[in-house]
PDB file of C-alpha atoms in Angstrom:
ATOM      1  CA  GLU X  28       2.533 -29.129  13.022  1.00  0.00           C
ATOM      2  CA  THR X  29       1.204 -28.175   9.592  1.00  0.00           C
ATOM      3  CA  ARG X  30       1.353 -24.475   8.873  1.00  0.00           C
ATOM      4  CA  LEU X  31       2.681 -21.749   6.584  1.00  0.00           C
ATOM      5  CA  VAL X  32       5.543 -19.483   7.560  1.00  0.00           C
ATOM      6  CA  GLU X  33       6.133 -16.153   5.807  1.00  0.00           C
ATOM      7  CA  SER X  34       9.437 -14.313   5.763  1.00  0.00           C
ATOM      8  CA  GLY X  35      11.275 -11.623   3.852  1.00  0.00           C
ATOM      9  CA  GLY X  36       9.471  -8.508   4.996  1.00  0.00           C
ATOM     10  CA  GLY X  37      11.200  -5.404   6.238  1.00  0.00           C
ATOM     11  CA  LEU X  38      11.698  -1.667   5.877  1.00  0.00           C
ATOM     12  CA  VAL X  39      12.700  -0.646   2.375  1.00  0.00           C
ATOM     13  CA  GLN X  40      12.932   2.550   0.374  1.00  0.00           C
ATOM     14  CA  PRO X  41      10.555   3.411  -2.453  1.00  0.00           C
ATOM     15  CA  GLY X  42      11.706   1.937  -5.733  1.00  0.00           C
ATOM     16  CA  SER X  43      13.457  -1.025  -4.181  1.00  0.00           C
ATOM     17  CA  SER X  44      12.613  -4.730  -4.344  1.00  0.00           C
ATOM     18  CA  LEU X  45      11.697  -7.465  -1.886  1.00  0.00           C
ATOM     19  CA  ILE X  46      11.270 -11.192  -2.091  1.00  0.00           C
ATOM     20  CA  LEU X  47       8.690 -12.616   0.274  1.00  0.00           C
ATOM     21  CA  ALA X  48       8.734 -16.332   1.032  1.00  0.00           C
ATOM     22  CA  CYS X  49       5.911 -18.619   2.114  1.00  0.00           C
ATOM     23  CA  ALA X  50       7.199 -21.948   3.391  1.00  0.00           C
ATOM     24  CA  ALA X  51       5.057 -25.009   4.001  1.00  0.00           C
ATOM     25  CA  SER X  52       5.770 -26.799   7.271  1.00  0.00           C
ATOM     26  CA  GLY X  53       4.505 -30.331   7.728  1.00  0.00           C
ATOM     27  CA  PHE X  54       3.017 -30.703   4.257  1.00  0.00           C
ATOM     28  CA  ALA X  55       3.862 -30.239   0.555  1.00  0.00           C
ATOM     29  CA  PHE X  56       2.350 -27.806  -1.938  1.00  0.00           C
ATOM     30  CA  ASP X  57       1.336 -30.587  -4.358  1.00  0.00           C
ATOM     31  CA  GLY X  58      -2.250 -29.898  -5.395  1.00  0.00           C
ATOM     32  CA  PHE X  59      -2.437 -26.532  -3.666  1.00  0.00           C
ATOM     33  CA  ALA X  60      -2.983 -22.981  -4.865  1.00  0.00           C
ATOM     34  CA  VAL X  61      -1.028 -20.486  -2.789  1.00  0.00           C
ATOM     35  CA  THR X  62      -2.326 -16.961  -2.485  1.00  0.00           C
ATOM     36  CA  TRP X  63      -0.861 -13.747  -1.131  1.00  0.00           C
ATOM     37  CA  PHE X  64      -3.066 -11.163   0.533  1.00  0.00           C
ATOM     38  CA  ARG X  65      -2.037  -7.971   2.270  1.00  0.00           C
ATOM     39  CA  GLN X  66      -3.641  -5.767   4.885  1.00  0.00           C
ATOM     40  CA  ALA X  67      -2.707  -2.157   5.420  1.00  0.00           C
ATOM     41  CA  PRO X  68      -3.536  -0.442   8.727  1.00  0.00           C
ATOM     42  CA  GLY X  69      -7.241   0.244   8.997  1.00  0.00           C
ATOM     43  CA  LYS X  70      -8.035  -1.421   5.688  1.00  0.00           C
ATOM     44  CA  ALA X  71      -9.519  -4.715   4.554  1.00  0.00           C
ATOM     45  CA  HIS X  72      -7.468  -7.589   3.213  1.00  0.00           C
ATOM     46  CA  GLU X  73      -6.447  -7.045  -0.408  1.00  0.00           C
ATOM     47  CA  TRP X  74      -5.651  -9.858  -2.807  1.00  0.00           C
ATOM     48  CA  VAL X  75      -2.157  -9.594  -4.338  1.00  0.00           C
ATOM     49  CA  SER X  76      -1.368 -12.755  -6.303  1.00  0.00           C
ATOM     50  CA  TYR X  77      -1.703 -16.508  -6.474  1.00  0.00           C
ATOM     51  CA  ILE X  78      -0.041 -19.489  -8.053  1.00  0.00           C
ATOM     52  CA  ASN X  79      -1.693 -22.824  -8.736  1.00  0.00           C
ATOM     53  CA  GLN X  80       0.820 -25.629  -8.218  1.00  0.00           C
ATOM     54  CA  SER X  81      -1.381 -28.054 -10.186  1.00  0.00           C
ATOM     55  CA  ASP X  82      -1.108 -26.207 -13.509  1.00  0.00           C
ATOM     56  CA  GLY X  83       1.487 -23.514 -12.880  1.00  0.00           C
ATOM     57  CA  SER X  84      -0.928 -20.665 -13.572  1.00  0.00           C
ATOM     58  CA  THR X  85      -0.239 -17.321 -11.949  1.00  0.00           C
ATOM     59  CA  TYR X  86      -2.383 -14.239 -11.455  1.00  0.00           C
ATOM     60  CA  PHE X  87      -1.749 -10.746 -10.127  1.00  0.00           C
ATOM     61  CA  ALA X  88      -3.845  -7.870  -8.874  1.00  0.00           C
ATOM     62  CA  ASP X  89      -3.736  -4.752 -11.028  1.00  0.00           C
ATOM     63  CA  SER X  90      -1.964  -2.929  -8.206  1.00  0.00           C
ATOM     64  CA  VAL X  91       1.142  -5.139  -8.558  1.00  0.00           C
ATOM     65  CA  LEU X  92       0.808  -6.392 -12.140  1.00  0.00           C
ATOM     66  CA  GLY X  93       3.921  -5.805 -14.189  1.00  0.00           C
ATOM     67  CA  ARG X  94       6.218  -5.322 -11.224  1.00  0.00           C
ATOM     68  CA  SER X  95       5.774  -8.622  -9.390  1.00  0.00           C
ATOM     69  CA  THR X  96       6.497 -12.273 -10.000  1.00  0.00           C
ATOM     70  CA  ILE X  97       5.360 -15.365  -8.132  1.00  0.00           C
ATOM     71  CA  SER X  98       7.032 -18.746  -8.258  1.00  0.00           C
ATOM     72  CA  ILE X  99       7.098 -22.054  -6.455  1.00  0.00           C
ATOM     73  CA  ASP X 100      10.083 -24.182  -5.507  1.00  0.00           C
ATOM     74  CA  SER X 101       8.503 -27.553  -4.854  1.00  0.00           C
ATOM     75  CA  THR X 102      11.750 -29.127  -3.631  1.00  0.00           C
ATOM     76  CA  ARG X 103      11.957 -26.503  -0.889  1.00  0.00           C
ATOM     77  CA  GLY X 104       8.207 -26.316  -0.336  1.00  0.00           C
ATOM     78  CA  THR X 105       8.311 -22.553  -0.714  1.00  0.00           C
ATOM     79  CA  VAL X 106       6.425 -19.963  -2.739  1.00  0.00           C
ATOM     80  CA  PHE X 107       8.225 -16.720  -3.537  1.00  0.00           C
ATOM     81  CA  LEU X 108       6.636 -13.364  -4.262  1.00  0.00           C
ATOM     82  CA  GLN X 109       9.056 -10.827  -5.689  1.00  0.00           C
ATOM     83  CA  MET X 110       7.888  -7.253  -5.716  1.00  0.00           C
ATOM     84  CA  ASN X 111       9.811  -4.558  -7.570  1.00  0.00           C
ATOM     85  CA  SER X 112       9.512  -0.778  -7.752  1.00  0.00           C
ATOM     86  CA  LEU X 113       7.956  -0.756  -4.318  1.00  0.00           C
ATOM     87  CA  LYS X 114       5.705   2.170  -3.399  1.00  0.00           C
ATOM     88  CA  PRO X 115       4.589   3.530  -0.031  1.00  0.00           C
ATOM     89  CA  GLU X 116       1.122   2.168  -0.766  1.00  0.00           C
ATOM     90  CA  ASP X 117       2.585  -1.347  -0.767  1.00  0.00           C
ATOM     91  CA  THR X 118       3.069  -0.979   2.985  1.00  0.00           C
ATOM     92  CA  ALA X 119       1.060  -3.727   4.678  1.00  0.00           C
ATOM     93  CA  VAL X 120       1.236  -7.032   6.463  1.00  0.00           C
ATOM     94  CA  TYR X 121       1.509  -9.744   3.814  1.00  0.00           C
ATOM     95  CA  TYR X 122      -0.128 -13.116   4.419  1.00  0.00           C
ATOM     96  CA  CYS X 123      -0.012 -16.320   2.421  1.00  0.00           C
ATOM     97  CA  GLY X 124      -2.746 -18.933   2.371  1.00  0.00           C
ATOM     98  CA  ALA X 125      -3.052 -22.345   0.736  1.00  0.00           C
ATOM     99  CA  ILE X 126      -6.144 -24.022  -0.712  1.00  0.00           C
ATOM    100  CA  TYR X 127      -6.179 -27.654  -1.848  1.00  0.00           C
ATOM    101  CA  VAL X 128      -7.534 -27.542  -5.417  1.00  0.00           C
ATOM    102  CA  ARG X 129      -7.814 -31.280  -6.158  1.00  0.00           C
ATOM    103  CA  ARG X 130     -11.213 -31.345  -4.496  1.00  0.00           C
ATOM    104  CA  PRO X 131     -14.147 -28.903  -4.890  1.00  0.00           C
ATOM    105  CA  TYR X 132     -13.018 -25.454  -3.822  1.00  0.00           C
ATOM    106  CA  SER X 133     -14.052 -21.845  -4.183  1.00  0.00           C
ATOM    107  CA  ASP X 134     -12.256 -20.269  -7.125  1.00  0.00           C
ATOM    108  CA  TYR X 135     -13.642 -16.951  -5.904  1.00  0.00           C
ATOM    109  CA  ALA X 136     -11.667 -17.374  -2.684  1.00  0.00           C
ATOM    110  CA  LEU X 137      -8.403 -17.321  -4.638  1.00  0.00           C
ATOM    111  CA  ARG X 138      -8.934 -13.602  -5.297  1.00  0.00           C
ATOM    112  CA  VAL X 139     -11.191 -12.492  -2.462  1.00  0.00           C
ATOM    113  CA  TYR X 140     -10.328 -12.828   1.206  1.00  0.00           C
ATOM    114  CA  MET X 141     -12.410 -15.703   2.545  1.00  0.00           C
ATOM    115  CA  ALA X 142     -10.379 -17.041   5.440  1.00  0.00           C
ATOM    116  CA  THR X 143     -12.490 -20.098   6.149  1.00  0.00           C
ATOM    117  CA  GLU X 144     -12.052 -21.404   2.584  1.00  0.00           C
ATOM    118  CA  TYR X 145      -8.326 -21.868   3.127  1.00  0.00           C
ATOM    119  CA  ASP X 146      -6.628 -24.969   4.485  1.00  0.00           C
ATOM    120  CA  TYR X 147      -3.613 -23.110   5.848  1.00  0.00           C
ATOM    121  CA  TRP X 148      -2.604 -19.533   6.694  1.00  0.00           C
ATOM    122  CA  GLY X 149       0.640 -17.952   7.727  1.00  0.00           C
ATOM    123  CA  GLN X 150       1.196 -15.457  10.513  1.00  0.00           C
ATOM    124  CA  GLY X 151       2.103 -12.581   8.185  1.00  0.00           C
ATOM    125  CA  THR X 152       5.211 -10.549   7.462  1.00  0.00           C
ATOM    126  CA  GLN X 153       5.388  -6.752   7.655  1.00  0.00           C
ATOM    127  CA  VAL X 154       6.479  -4.764   4.619  1.00  0.00           C
ATOM    128  CA  THR X 155       7.092  -1.051   5.124  1.00  0.00           C
ATOM    129  CA  VAL X 156       8.015   1.151   2.187  1.00  0.00           C
ATOM    130  CA  SER X 157       9.273   4.518   3.348  1.00  0.00           C
ATOM    131  CA  SER X 158      12.096   6.950   2.749  1.00  0.00           C
TER     132      SER X 158
END
């Protein structure tokens, strides 16, 4: 079965760090861009970051810029999102999605939640930042 599996969420205190993982099952990330979105209770999906495996480019939303990194371990088929200096407003369910970029694709969808543009989605992992 081809799918994405997120892990690494949990309950953490403000100011701490987390590393979220997005693992590919049944396929490799070659030629894919992998994006992280998050959804807080009662709110729309918010773009967080993405990495393009084809050229290594990375991008971050202003809300996490400067305190987050994204990387890909192709041998393990996993994308990692490290978030530092976590704030209560980072509380959300975090989802990863993958788009194959070696064919025509929507660049807009890499930063705006457009579920049908993605080839794969994960089930989400809960991050709660609270003291």
